[in-house]
mmCIF file of C-alpha atoms in Angstrom:
data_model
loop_
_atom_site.group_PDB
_atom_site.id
_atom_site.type_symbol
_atom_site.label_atom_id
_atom_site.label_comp_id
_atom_site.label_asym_id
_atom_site.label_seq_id
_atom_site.Cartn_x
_atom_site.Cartn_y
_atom_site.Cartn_z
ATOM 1 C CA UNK A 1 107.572 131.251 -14.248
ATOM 2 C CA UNK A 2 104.428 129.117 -14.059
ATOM 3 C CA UNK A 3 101.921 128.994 -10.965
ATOM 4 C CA UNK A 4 103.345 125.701 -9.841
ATOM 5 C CA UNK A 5 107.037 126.232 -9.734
ATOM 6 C CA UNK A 6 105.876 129.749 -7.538
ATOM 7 C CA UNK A 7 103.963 128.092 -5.508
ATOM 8 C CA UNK A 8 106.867 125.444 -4.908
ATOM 9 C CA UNK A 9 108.807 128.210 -4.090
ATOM 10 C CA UNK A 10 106.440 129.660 -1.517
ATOM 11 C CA UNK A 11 106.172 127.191 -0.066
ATOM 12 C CA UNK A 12 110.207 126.470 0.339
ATOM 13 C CA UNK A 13 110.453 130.154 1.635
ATOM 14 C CA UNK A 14 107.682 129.400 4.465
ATOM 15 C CA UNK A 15 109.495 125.960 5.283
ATOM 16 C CA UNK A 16 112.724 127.959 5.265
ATOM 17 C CA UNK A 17 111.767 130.615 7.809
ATOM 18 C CA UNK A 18 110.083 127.323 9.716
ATOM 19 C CA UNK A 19 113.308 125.758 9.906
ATOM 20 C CA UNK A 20 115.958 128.769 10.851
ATOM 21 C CA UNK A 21 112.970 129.491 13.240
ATOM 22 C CA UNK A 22 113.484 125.875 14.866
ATOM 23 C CA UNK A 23 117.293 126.152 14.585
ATOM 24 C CA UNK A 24 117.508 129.098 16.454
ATOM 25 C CA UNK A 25 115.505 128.359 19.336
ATOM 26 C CA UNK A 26 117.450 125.442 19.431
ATOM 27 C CA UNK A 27 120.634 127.209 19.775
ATOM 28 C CA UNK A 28 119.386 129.465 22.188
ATOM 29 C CA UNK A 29 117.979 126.788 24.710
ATOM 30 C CA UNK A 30 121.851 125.152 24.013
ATOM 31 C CA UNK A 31 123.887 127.804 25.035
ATOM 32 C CA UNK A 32 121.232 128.882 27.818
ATOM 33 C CA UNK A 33 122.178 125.333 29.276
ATOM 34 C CA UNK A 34 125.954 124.981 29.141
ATOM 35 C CA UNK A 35 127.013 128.799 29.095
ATOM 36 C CA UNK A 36 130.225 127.731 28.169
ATOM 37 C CA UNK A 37 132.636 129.514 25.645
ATOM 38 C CA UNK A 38 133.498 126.274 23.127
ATOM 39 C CA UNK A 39 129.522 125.534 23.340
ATOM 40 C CA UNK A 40 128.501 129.230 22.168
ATOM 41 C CA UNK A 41 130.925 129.037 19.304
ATOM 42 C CA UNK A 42 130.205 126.256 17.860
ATOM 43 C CA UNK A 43 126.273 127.272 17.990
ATOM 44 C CA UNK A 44 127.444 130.397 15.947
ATOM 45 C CA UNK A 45 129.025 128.896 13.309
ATOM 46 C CA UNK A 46 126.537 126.452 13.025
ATOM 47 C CA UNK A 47 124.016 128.897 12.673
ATOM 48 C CA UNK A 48 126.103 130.659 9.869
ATOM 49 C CA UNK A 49 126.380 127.826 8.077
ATOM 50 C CA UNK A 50 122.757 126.690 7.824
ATOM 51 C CA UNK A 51 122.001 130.530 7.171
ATOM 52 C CA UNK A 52 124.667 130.331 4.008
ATOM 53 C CA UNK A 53 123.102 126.808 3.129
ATOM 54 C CA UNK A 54 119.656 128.660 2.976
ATOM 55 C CA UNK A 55 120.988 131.439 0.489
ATOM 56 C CA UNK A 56 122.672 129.184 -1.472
ATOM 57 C CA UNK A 57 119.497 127.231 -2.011
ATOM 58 C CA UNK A 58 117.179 129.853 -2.508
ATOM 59 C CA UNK A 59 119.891 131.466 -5.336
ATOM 60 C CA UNK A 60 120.079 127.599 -7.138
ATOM 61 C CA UNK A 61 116.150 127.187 -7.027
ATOM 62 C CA UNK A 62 115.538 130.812 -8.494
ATOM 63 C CA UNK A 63 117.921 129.202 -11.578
ATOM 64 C CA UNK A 64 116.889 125.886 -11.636
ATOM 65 C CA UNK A 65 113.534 124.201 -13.343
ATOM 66 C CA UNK A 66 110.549 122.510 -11.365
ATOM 67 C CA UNK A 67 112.275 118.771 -11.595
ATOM 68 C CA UNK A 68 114.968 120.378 -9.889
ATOM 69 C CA UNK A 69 112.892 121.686 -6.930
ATOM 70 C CA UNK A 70 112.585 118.196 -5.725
ATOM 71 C CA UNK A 71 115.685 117.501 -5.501
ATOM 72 C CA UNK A 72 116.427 120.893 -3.868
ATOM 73 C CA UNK A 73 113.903 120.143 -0.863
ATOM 74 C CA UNK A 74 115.528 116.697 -0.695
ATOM 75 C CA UNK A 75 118.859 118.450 0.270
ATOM 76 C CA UNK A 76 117.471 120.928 2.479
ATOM 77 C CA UNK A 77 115.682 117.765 4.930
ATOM 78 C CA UNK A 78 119.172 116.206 4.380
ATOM 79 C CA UNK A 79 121.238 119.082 5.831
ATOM 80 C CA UNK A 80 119.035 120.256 8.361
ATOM 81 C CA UNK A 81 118.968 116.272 9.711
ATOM 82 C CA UNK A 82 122.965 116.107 9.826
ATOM 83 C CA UNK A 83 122.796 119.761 11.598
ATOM 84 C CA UNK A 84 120.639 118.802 13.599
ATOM 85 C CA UNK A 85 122.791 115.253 14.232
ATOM 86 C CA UNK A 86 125.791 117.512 15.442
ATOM 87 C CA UNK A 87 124.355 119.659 17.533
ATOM 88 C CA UNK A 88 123.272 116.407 19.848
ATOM 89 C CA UNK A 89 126.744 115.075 18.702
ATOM 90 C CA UNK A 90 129.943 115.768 20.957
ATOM 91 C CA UNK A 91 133.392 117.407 19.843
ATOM 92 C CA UNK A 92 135.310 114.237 17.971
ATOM 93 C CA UNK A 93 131.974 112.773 16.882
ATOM 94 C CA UNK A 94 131.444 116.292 15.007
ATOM 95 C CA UNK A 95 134.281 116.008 13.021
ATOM 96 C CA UNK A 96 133.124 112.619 11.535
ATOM 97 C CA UNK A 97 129.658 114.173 10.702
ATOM 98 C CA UNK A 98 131.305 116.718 9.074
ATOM 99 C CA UNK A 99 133.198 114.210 6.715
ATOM 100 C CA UNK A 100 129.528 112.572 6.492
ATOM 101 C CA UNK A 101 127.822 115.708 5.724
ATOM 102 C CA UNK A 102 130.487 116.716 2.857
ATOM 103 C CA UNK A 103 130.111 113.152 1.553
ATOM 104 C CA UNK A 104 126.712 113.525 1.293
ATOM 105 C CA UNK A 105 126.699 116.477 -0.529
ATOM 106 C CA UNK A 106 129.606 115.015 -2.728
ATOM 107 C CA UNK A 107 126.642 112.381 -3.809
ATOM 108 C CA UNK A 108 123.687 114.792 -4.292
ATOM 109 C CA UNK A 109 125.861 116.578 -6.666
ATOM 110 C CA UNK A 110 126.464 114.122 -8.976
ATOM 111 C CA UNK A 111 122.527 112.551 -8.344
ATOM 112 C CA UNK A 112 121.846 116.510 -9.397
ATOM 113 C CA UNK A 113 123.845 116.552 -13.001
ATOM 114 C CA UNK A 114 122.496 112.974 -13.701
ATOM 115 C CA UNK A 115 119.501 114.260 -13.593
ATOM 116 C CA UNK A 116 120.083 117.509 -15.611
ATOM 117 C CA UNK A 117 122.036 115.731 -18.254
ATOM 118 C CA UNK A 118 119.214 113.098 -18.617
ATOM 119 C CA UNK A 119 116.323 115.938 -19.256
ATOM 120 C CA UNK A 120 115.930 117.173 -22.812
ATOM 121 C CA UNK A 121 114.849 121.003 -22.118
ATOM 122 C CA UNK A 122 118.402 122.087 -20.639
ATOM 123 C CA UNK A 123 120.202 124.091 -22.731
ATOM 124 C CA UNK A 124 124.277 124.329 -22.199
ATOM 125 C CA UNK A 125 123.957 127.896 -20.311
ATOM 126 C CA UNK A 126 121.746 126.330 -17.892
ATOM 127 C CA UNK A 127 124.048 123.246 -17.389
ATOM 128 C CA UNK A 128 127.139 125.296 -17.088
ATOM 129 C CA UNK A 129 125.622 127.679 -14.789
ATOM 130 C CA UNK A 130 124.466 124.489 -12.720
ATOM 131 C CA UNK A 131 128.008 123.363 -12.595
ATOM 132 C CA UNK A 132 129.102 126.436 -11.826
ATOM 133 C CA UNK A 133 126.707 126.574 -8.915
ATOM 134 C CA UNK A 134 127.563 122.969 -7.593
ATOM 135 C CA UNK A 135 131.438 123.769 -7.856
ATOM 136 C CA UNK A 136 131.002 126.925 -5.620
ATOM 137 C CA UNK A 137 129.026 125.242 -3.510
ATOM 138 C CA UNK A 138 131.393 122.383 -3.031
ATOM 139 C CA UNK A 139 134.375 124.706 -2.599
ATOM 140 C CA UNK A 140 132.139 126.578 0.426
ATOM 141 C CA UNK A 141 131.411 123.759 2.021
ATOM 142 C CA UNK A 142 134.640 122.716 2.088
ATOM 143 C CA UNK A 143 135.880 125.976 3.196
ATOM 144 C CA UNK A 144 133.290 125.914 6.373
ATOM 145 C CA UNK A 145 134.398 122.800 7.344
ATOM 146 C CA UNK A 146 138.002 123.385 7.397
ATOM 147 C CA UNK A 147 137.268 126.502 9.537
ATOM 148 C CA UNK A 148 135.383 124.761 11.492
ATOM 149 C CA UNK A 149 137.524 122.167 12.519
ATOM 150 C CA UNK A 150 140.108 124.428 12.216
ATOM 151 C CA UNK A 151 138.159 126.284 15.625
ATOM 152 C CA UNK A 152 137.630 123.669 17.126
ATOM 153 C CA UNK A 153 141.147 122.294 17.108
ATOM 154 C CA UNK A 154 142.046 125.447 18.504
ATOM 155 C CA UNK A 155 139.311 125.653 21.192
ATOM 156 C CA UNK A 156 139.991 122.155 22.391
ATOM 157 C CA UNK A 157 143.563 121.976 22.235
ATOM 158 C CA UNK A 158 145.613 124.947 22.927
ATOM 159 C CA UNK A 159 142.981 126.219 25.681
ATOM 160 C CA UNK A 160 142.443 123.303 27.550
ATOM 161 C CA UNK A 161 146.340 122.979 27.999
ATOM 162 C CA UNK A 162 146.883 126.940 28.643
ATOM 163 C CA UNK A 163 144.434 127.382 30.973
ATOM 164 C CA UNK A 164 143.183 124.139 32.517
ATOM 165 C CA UNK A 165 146.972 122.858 32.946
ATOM 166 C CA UNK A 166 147.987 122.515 36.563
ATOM 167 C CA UNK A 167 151.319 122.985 34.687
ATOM 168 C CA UNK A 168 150.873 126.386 33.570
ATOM 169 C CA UNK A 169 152.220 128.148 36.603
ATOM 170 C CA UNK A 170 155.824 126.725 35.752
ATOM 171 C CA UNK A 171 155.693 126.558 31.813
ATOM 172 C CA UNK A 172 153.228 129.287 30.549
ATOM 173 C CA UNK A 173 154.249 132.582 31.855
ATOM 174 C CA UNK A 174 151.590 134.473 29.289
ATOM 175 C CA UNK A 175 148.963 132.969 31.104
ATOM 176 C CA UNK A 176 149.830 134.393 34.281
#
């Protein structure tokens, strides 16, 4: 490595530990407010998914050249913005960032192997490991989302009509 691309990444770690530093004190002043069960969940998977993000980013920038830095950091202000979006966002509005976000990310993919097929250094095990990098990537995000939606379906539906039903004493005898 030279000086510059360490120094890039010094600087990523310090803005990294900046941000998860924000993000948590964010969550905690959240759930502090509301206290309610739907609102804590949600903060924890958030949380796990920004936490993931952050690996994933530091394991693609240890790989990647110094162009590709830019275009790393670029990403990280991205996602932390639309995290930040949903947390101020409510319930059904969530869902729609989340198709957002994963568009987004859809986009900075292919911006990312435009630019790696354009330069002349890359070699083919650095472009397949790239790919291979974006396309696990891709399938995590995806896989967060659809758990995440997948909890909050859950959460919203089915409790609200087992346990806030004025129905439930006549229908729902597991609730008793």
């Amino acid at each position: 490595m030279t000086t510059t691309t360490t120094t890039t990444m010094m600087v990523m770690m310090v803005m990294m530990m900046m941000m998860m530093m924000m993000m948590m004190m964010m969550m905690m002043m959240i759930t502090m407010m509301t206290m309610t069960k739907i609102i804590t969940m949600i903060m924890t998977t958030m949380t796990i998914t920004t936490t993931m993000m952050m690996m994933m980013m530091m394991t693609m920038m240890m790989m990647m050249k110094k162009m590709m830095m830019m275009m790393m950091m670029m990403m990280m202000m991205m996602m932390m913005v639309m995290m930040m979006m949903m947390m101020m966002m409510m319930m059904m509005m969530m869902m729609m960032m989340m198709m957002m976000m994963m568009m987004m990310m859809m986009m900075m993919m292919m911006m990312m192997m435009m630019m790696m097929t354009t330069t002349t250094t890359t070699t083919t095990m650095t472009m397949t490991m790239t790919m291979m990098m974006m396309m696990m990537m891709m399938m995590m995000m995806m896989m967060m989302m659809m758990m995440f939606i997948m909890m909050m379906m859950m959460t919203v539906y089915v409790r609200a009509r087992n346990y806030n039903s004025v129905s439930r004493f006549t229908h729902n005898k597991s609730s008793r």
